[in-house]
Structures are given as C-alpha cells and as structure tokens.
JSON list of C-alpha atoms and ligand atoms in Angstrom, two decimals:
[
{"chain": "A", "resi": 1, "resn": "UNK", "atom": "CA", "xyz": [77.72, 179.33, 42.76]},
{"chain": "A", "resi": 2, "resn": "UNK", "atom": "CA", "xyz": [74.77, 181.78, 42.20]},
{"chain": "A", "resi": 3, "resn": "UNK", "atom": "CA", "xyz": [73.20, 183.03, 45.54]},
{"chain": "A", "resi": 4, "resn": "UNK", "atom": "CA", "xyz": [70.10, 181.43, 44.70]},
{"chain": "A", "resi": 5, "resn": "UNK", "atom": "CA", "xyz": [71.28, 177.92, 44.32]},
{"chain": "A", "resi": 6, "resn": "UNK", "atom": "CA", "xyz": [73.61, 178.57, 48.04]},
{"chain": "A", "resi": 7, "resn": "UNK", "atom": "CA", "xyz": [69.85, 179.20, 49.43]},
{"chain": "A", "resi": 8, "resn": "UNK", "atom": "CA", "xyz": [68.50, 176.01, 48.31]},
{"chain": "A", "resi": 9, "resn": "UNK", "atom": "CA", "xyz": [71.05, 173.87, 49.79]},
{"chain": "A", "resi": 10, "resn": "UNK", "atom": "CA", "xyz": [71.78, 175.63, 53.60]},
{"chain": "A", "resi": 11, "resn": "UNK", "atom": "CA", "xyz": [68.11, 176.75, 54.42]},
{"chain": "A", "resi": 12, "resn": "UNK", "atom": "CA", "xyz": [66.71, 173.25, 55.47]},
{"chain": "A", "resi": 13, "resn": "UNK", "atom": "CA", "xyz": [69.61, 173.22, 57.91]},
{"chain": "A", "resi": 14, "resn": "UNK", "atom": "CA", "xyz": [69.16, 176.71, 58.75]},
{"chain": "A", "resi": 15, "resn": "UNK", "atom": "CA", "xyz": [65.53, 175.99, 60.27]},
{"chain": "A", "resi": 16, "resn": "UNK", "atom": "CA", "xyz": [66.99, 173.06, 61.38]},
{"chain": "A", "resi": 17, "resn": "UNK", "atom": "CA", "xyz": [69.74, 175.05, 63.55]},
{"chain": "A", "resi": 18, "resn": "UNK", "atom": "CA", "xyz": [67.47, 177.51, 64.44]},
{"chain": "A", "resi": 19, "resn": "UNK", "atom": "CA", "xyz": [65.03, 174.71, 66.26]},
{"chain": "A", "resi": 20, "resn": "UNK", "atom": "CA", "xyz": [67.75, 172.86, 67.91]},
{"chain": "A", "resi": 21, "resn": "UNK", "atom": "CA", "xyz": [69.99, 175.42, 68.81]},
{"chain": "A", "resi": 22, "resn": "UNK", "atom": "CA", "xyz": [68.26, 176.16, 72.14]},
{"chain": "A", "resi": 23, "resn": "UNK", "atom": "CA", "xyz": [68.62, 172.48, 73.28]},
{"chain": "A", "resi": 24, "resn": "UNK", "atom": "CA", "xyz": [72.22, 172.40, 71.76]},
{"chain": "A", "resi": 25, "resn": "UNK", "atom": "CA", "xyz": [73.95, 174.94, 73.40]},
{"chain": "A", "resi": 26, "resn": "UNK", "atom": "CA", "xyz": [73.24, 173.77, 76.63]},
{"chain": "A", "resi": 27, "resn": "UNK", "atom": "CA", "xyz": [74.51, 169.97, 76.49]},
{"chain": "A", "resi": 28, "resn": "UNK", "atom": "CA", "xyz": [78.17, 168.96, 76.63]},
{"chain": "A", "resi": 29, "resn": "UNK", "atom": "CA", "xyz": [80.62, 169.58, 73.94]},
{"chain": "A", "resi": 30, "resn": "UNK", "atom": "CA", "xyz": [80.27, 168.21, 70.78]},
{"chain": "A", "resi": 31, "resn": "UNK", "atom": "CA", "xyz": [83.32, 166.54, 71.15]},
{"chain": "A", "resi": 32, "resn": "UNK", "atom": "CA", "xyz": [82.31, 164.26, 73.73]},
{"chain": "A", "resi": 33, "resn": "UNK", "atom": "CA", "xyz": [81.51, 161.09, 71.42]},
{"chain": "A", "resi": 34, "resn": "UNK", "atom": "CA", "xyz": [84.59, 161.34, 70.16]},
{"chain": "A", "resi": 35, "resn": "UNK", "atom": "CA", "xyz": [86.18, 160.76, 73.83]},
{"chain": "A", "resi": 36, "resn": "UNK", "atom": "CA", "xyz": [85.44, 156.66, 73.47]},
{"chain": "A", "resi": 37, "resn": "UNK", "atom": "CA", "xyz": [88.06, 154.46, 74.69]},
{"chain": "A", "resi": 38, "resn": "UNK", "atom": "CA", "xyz": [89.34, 152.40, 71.45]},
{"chain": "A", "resi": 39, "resn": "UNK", "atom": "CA", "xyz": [87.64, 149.02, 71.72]},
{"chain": "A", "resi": 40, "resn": "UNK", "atom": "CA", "xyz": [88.75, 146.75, 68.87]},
{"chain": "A", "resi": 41, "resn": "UNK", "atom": "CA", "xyz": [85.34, 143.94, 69.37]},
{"chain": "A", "resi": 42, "resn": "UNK", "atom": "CA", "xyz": [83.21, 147.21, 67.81]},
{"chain": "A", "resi": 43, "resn": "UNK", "atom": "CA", "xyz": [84.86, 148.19, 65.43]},
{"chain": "A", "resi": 44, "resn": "UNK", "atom": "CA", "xyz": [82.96, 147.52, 62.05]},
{"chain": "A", "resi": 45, "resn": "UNK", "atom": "CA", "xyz": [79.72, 149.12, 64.08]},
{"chain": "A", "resi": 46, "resn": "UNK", "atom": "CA", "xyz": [82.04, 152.37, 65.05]},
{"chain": "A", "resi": 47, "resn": "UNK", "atom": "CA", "xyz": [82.83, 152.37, 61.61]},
{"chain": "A", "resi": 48, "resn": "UNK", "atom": "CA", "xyz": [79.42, 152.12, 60.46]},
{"chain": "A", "resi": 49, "resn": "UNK", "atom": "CA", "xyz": [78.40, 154.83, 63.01]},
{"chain": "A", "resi": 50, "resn": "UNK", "atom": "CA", "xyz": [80.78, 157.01, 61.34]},
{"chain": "A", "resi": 51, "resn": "UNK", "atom": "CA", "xyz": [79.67, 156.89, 58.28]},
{"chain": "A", "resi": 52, "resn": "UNK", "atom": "CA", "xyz": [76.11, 157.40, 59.35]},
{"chain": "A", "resi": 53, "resn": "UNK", "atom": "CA", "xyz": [76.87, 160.38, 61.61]},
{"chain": "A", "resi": 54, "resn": "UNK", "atom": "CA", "xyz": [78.90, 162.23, 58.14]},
{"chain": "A", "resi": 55, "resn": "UNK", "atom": "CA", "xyz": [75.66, 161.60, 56.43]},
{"chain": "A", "resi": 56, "resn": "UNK", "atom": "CA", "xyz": [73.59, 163.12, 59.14]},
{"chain": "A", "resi": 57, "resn": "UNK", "atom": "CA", "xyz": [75.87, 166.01, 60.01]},
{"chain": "A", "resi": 58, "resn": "UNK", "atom": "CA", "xyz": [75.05, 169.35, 58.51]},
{"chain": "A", "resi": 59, "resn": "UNK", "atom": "CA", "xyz": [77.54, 170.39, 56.11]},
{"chain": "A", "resi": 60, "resn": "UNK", "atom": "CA", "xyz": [80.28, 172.77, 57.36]},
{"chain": "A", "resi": 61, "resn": "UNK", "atom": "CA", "xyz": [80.10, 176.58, 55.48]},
{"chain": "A", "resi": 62, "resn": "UNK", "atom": "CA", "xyz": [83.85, 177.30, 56.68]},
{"chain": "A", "resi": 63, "resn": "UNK", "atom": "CA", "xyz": [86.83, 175.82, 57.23]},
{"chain": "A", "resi": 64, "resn": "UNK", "atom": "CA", "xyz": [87.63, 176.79, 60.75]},
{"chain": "A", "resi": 65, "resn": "UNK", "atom": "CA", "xyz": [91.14, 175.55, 61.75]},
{"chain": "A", "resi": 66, "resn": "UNK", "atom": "CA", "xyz": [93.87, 176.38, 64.79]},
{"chain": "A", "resi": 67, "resn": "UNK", "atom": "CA", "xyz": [90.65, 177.68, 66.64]},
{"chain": "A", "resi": 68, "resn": "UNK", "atom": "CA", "xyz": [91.50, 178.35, 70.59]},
{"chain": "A", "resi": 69, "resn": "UNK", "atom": "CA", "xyz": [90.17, 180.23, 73.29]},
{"chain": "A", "resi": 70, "resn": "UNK", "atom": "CA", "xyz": [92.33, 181.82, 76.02]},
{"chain": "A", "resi": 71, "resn": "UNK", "atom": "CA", "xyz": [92.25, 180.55, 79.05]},
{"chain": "A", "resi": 72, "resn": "UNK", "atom": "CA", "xyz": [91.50, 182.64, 82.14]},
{"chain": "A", "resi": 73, "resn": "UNK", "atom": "CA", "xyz": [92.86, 183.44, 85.42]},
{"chain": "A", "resi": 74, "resn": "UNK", "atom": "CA", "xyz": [91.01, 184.31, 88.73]},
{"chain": "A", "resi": 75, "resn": "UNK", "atom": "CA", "xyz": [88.63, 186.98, 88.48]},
{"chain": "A", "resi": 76, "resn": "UNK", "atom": "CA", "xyz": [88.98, 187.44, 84.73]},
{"chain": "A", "resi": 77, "resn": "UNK", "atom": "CA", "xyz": [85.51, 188.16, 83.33]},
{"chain": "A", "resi": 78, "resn": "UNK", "atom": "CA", "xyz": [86.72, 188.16, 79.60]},
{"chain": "A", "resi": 79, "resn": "UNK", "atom": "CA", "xyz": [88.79, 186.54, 76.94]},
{"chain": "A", "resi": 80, "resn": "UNK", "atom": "CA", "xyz": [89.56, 186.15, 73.35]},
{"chain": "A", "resi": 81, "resn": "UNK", "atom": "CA", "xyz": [88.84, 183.31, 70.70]},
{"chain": "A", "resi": 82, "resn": "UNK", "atom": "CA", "xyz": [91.48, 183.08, 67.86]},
{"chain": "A", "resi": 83, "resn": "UNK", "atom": "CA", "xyz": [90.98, 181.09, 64.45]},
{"chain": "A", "resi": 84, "resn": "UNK", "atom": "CA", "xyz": [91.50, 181.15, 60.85]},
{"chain": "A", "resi": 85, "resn": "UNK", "atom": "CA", "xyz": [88.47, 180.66, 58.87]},
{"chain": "A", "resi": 86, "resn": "UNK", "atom": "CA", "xyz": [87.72, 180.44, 55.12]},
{"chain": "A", "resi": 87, "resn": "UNK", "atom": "CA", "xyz": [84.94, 180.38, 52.91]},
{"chain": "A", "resi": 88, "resn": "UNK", "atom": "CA", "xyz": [85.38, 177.37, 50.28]},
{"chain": "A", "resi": 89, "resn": "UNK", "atom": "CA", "xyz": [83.46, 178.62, 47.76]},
{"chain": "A", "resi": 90, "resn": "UNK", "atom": "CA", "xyz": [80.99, 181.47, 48.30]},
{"chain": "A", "resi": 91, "resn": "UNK", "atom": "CA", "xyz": [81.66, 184.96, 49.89]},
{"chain": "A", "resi": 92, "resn": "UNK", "atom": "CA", "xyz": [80.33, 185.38, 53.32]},
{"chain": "A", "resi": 93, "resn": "UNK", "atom": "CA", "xyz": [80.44, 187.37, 56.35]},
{"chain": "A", "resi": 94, "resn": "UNK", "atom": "CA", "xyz": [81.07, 186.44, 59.97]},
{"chain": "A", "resi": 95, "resn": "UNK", "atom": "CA", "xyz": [78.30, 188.86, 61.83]},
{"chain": "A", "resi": 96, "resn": "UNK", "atom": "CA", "xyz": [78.82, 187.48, 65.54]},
{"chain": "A", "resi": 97, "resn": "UNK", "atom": "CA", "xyz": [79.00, 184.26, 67.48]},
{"chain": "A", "resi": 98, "resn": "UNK", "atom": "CA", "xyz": [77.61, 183.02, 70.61]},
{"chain": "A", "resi": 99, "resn": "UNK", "atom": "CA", "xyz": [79.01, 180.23, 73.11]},
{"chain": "A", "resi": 100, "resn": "UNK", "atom": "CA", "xyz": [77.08, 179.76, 76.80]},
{"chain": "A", "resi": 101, "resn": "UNK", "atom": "CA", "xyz": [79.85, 180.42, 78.83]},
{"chain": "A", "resi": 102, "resn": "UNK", "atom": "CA", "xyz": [80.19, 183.69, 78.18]},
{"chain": "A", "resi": 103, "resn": "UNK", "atom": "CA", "xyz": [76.92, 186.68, 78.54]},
{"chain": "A", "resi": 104, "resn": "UNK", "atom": "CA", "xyz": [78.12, 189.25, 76.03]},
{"chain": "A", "resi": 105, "resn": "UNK", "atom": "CA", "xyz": [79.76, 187.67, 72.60]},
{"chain": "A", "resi": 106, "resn": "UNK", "atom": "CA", "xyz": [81.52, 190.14, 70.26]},
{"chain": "A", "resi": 107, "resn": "UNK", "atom": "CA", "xyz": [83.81, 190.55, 67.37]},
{"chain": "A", "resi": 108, "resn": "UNK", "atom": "CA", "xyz": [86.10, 193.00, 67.81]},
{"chain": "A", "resi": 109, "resn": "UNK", "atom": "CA", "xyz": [89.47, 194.45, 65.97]},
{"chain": "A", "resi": 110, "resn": "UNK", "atom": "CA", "xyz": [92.63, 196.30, 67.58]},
{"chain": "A", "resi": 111, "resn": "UNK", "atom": "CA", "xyz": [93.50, 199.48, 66.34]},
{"chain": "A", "resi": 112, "resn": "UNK", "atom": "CA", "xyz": [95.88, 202.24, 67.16]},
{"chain": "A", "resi": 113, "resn": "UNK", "atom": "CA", "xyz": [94.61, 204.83, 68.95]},
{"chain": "A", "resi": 114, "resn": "UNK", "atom": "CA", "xyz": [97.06, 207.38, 69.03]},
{"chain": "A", "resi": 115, "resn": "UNK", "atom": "CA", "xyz": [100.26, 205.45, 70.22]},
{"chain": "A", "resi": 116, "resn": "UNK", "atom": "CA", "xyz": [97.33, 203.04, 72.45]},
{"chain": "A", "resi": 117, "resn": "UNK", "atom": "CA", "xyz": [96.58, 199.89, 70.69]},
{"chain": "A", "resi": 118, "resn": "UNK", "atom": "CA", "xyz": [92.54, 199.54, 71.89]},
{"chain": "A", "resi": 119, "resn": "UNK", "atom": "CA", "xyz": [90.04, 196.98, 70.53]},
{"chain": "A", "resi": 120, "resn": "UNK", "atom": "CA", "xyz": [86.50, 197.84, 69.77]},
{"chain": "A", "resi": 121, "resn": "UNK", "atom": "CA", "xyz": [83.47, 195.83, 68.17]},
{"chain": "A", "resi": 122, "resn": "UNK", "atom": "CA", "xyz": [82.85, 195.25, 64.23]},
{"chain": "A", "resi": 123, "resn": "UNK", "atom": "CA", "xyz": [79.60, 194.75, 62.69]},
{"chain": "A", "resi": 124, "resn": "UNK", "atom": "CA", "xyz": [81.34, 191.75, 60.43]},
{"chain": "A", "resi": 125, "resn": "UNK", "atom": "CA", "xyz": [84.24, 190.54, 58.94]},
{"chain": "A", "resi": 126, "resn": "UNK", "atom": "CA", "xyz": [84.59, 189.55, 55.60]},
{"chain": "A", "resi": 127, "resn": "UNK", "atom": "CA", "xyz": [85.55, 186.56, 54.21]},
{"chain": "A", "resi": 128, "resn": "UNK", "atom": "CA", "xyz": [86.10, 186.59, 50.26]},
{"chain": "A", "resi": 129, "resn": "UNK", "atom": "CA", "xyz": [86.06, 183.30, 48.52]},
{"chain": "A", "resi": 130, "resn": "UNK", "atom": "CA", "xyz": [88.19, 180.71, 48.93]},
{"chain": "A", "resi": 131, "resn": "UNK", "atom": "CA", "xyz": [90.42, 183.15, 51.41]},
{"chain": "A", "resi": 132, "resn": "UNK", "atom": "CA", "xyz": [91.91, 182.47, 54.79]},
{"chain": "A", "resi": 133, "resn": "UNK", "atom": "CA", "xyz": [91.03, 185.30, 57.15]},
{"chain": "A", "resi": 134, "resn": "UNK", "atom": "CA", "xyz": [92.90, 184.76, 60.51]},
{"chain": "A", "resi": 135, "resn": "UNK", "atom": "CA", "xyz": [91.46, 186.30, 63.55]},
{"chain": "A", "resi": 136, "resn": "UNK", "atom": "CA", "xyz": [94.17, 186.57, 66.05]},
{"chain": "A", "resi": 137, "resn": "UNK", "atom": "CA", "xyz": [95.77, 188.03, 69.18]},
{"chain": "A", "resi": 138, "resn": "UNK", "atom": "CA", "xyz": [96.64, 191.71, 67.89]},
{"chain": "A", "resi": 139, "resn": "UNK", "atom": "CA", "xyz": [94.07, 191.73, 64.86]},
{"chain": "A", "resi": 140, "resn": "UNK", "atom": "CA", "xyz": [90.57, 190.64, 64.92]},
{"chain": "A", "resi": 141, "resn": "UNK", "atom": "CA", "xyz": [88.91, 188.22, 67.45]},
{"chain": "A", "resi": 142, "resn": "UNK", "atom": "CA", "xyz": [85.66, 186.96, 68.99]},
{"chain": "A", "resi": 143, "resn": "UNK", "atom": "CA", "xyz": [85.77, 188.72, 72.55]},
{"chain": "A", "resi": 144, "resn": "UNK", "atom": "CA", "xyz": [84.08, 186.77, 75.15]},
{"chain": "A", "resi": 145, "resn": "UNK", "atom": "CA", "xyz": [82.43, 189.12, 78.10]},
{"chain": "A", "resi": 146, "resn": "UNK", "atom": "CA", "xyz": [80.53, 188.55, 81.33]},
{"chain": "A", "resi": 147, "resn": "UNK", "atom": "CA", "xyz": [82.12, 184.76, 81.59]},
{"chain": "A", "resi": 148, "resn": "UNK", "atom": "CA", "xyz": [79.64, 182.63, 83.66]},
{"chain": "A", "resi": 149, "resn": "UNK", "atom": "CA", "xyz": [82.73, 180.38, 84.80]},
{"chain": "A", "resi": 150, "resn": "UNK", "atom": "CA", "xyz": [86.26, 180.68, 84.32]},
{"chain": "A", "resi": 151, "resn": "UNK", "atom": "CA", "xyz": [88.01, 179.17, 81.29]},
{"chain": "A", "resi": 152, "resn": "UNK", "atom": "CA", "xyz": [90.46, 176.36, 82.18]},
{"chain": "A", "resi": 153, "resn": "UNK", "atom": "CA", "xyz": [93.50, 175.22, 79.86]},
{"chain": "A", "resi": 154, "resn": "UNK", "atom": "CA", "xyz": [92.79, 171.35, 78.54]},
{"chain": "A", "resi": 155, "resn": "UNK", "atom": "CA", "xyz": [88.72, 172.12, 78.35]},
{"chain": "A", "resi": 156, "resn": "UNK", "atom": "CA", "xyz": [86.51, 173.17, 75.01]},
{"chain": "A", "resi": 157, "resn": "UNK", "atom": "CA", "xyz": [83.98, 176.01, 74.55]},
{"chain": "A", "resi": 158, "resn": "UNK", "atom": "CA", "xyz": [80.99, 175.44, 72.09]},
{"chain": "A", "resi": 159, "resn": "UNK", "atom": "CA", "xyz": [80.86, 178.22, 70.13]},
{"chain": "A", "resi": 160, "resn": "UNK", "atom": "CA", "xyz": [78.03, 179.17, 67.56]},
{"chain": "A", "resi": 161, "resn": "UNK", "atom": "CA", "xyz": [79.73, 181.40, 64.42]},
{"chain": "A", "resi": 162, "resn": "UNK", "atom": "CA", "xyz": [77.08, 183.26, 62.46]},
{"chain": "A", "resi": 163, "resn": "UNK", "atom": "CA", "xyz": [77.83, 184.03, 59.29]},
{"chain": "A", "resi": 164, "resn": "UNK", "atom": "CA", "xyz": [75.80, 186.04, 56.18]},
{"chain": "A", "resi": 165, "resn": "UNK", "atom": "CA", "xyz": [75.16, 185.32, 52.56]},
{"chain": "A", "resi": 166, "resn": "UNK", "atom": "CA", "xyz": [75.71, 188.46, 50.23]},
{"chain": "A", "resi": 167, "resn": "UNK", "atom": "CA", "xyz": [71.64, 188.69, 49.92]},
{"chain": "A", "resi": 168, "resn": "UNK", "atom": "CA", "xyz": [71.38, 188.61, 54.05]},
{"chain": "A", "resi": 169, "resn": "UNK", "atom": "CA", "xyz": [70.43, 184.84, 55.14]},
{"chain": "A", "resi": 170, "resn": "UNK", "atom": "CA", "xyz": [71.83, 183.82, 58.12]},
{"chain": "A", "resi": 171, "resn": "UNK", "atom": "CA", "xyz": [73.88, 180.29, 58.66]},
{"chain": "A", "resi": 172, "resn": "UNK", "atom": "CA", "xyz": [74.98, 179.41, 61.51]},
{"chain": "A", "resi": 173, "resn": "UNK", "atom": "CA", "xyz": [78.04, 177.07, 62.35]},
{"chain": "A", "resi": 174, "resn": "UNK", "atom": "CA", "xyz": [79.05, 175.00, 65.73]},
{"chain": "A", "resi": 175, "resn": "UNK", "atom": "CA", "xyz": [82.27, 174.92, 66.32]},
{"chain": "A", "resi": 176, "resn": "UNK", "atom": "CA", "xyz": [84.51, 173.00, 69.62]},
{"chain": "A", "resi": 177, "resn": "UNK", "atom": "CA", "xyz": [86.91, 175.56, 70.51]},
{"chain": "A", "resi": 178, "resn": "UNK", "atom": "CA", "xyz": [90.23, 174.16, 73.05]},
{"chain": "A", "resi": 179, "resn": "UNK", "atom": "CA", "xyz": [90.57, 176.59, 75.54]},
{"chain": "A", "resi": 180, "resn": "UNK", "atom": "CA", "xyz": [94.93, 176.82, 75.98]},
{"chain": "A", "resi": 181, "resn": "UNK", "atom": "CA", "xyz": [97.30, 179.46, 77.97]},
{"chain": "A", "resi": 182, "resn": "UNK", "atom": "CA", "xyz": [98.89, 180.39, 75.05]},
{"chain": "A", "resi": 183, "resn": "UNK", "atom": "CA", "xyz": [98.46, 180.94, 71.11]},
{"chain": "A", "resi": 184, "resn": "UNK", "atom": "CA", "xyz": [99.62, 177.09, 69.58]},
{"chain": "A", "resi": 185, "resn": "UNK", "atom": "CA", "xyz": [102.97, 176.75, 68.12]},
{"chain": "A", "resi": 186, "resn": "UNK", "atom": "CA", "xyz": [103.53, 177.43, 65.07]},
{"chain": "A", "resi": 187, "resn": "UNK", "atom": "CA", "xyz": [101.54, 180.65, 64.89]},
{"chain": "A", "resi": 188, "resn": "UNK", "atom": "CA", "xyz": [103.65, 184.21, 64.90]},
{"chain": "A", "resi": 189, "resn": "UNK", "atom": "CA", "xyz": [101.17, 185.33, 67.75]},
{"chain": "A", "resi": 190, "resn": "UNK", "atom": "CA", "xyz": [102.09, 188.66, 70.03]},
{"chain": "A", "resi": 191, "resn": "UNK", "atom": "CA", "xyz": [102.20, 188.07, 73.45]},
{"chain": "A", "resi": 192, "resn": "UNK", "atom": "CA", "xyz": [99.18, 188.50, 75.41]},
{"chain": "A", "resi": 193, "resn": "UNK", "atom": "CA", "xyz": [98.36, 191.98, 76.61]},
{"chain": "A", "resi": 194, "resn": "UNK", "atom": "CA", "xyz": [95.25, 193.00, 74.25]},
{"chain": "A", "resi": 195, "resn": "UNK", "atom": "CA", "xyz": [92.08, 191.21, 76.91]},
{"chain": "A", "resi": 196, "resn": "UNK", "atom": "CA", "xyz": [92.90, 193.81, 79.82]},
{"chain": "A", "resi": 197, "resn": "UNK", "atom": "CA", "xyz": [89.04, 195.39, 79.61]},
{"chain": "B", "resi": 201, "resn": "CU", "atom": "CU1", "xyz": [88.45, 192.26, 72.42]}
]
C-alpha cells in the first residue's frame, strides 16, 4: 500500500477523531454497550444493531491484543499499560497515547543503567509491517503519571494510542484497556518492580 492511497482512506476518520475526541474521552468506556444482559425476544434487532455499528465503526489501524493496565495500590500516582500491537499492513509508529485518568501519558523503555534497570521516555516505537511489537513489564510500556483516581482490578481505562504514517499524519486509535493485579497468564512477564517512580 503506497502512502498516498493509506491517506485517502484514514483522513476522513482522522478529522472525524479529532472532533469527537473531546466529547469521547470523557463518557464511560466503550465497552459499556457490550455489558447488556442476553435477552433472547431481541435478538434479530441486536443482531441487526451489530451489523450496523461494524459498518459505522472506524476501522482499526492495529491489532492491539492482551492489552492491561496495572492496577494500583493506595497512594500510587503511576502505573504501566502492557500490550502487543501490530501493524497489518503498513509501517507505523506509536508516538504517545492519552487516557483521562491519568495527567501525564508517556511511552517509556527500561534500560540498564549501570547494574540499575531505569525506564525513561521514547519519542516512538516502531512497528514494521505486519510485526507484533509487545510492550511489556521489563521492555517498553505506556507509563501512566499524575493518576486522577486510583486504578482498581476488574475496571477498564480508555486509552487513545497515537500512531504516525511514514510521511507524518497522525491516526489515532481507542482502545478499552482491563485494569488487572498482575500480567495475564500465559505471558512470560517479570514480576513487578519497574513502576517505583
Ligand atoms: Cu515507566
């Protein structure tokens, strides 16, 4: 896919993110229409709903899966957000993020420092074609700062990624993030010691 013809297709929604984000961000979690109790009598309309609401929804640019947040304990003022992300079919770059719960959103990396293992910020992280670029306890992560509440286990965070095309536009990408206590199973995840700011 040339850059050219990626521009055609994402900068409607672009605009369209860009007017409604401000309104967006503060509502309820995205996931909250998908909380209905299962009521057989609608059916066919839920089902038509569905179909409706993939039509309207703006197309994804990454696959984000396994995405969590840490949770937090008392008097904790930051956290982490872990996911694996990939880039179907054109190279971007994941430039920063923003959720309302928290008043300072970066990426950062760990690195040794010496025999310390410290985290700092990254302009971007790259995600080549068609790759899957985990960000994870111990590696990269999105570091959420200045928390305006604390972060329970069991609740979501609505996260905005922004990512950038290789000739600078800007897309940006909502994402319902489960906050947990620990890294899921499954994932070969150090144990927690990199969020002491
Ligand atoms: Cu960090």
């Amino acid at each position: 896919m040339t850059p050219k013809l990626l521009n055609k297709r994402v900068q409607p929604w672009v605009l369209a993110v860009a007017a409604g984000l401000a309104a967006a961000v503060c509502t309820a979690p995205a996931r909250a229409d998908h909380d209905h109790a299962a009521g057989e009598s609608h059916a066919p309309a839920a089902k038509a709903t569905t179909a409706k609401a993939k039509e309207a929804k703006p197309a994804a640019f990454v696959d984000v899966q396994g995405a969590w947040v840490r949770a937090t304990v008392p008097g904790q003022s930051g956290t982490g957000g872990f996911m694996s992300l990939r880039s179907p079919s054109a190279a971007l770059q994941l430039v920063g993020f923003s959720t309302p719960v928290a008043g300072t959103a970066e990426l950062h990396e760990m690195a040794m420092d010496g025999s310390v293992m410290r985290m700092r910020p990254v302009d971007g992280l790259h995600l080549p074609a068609g790759q899957t670029v985990e960000l994870k306890p111990g590696g990269h992560h999105l570091m959420l700062m200045a928390l305006k509440r604390p972060l329970t286990a069991g609740s979501s965070v609505p996260l905005v990624l922004r990512f950038k095309t290789p000739d600078g536009k800007l897309l940006e990408q909502k994402v319902a993030v489960p906050v947990r206590a620990a890294a899921p199973t499954g994932t070969s995840a150090p144990p927690a010691h990199d969020h002491a700011h």
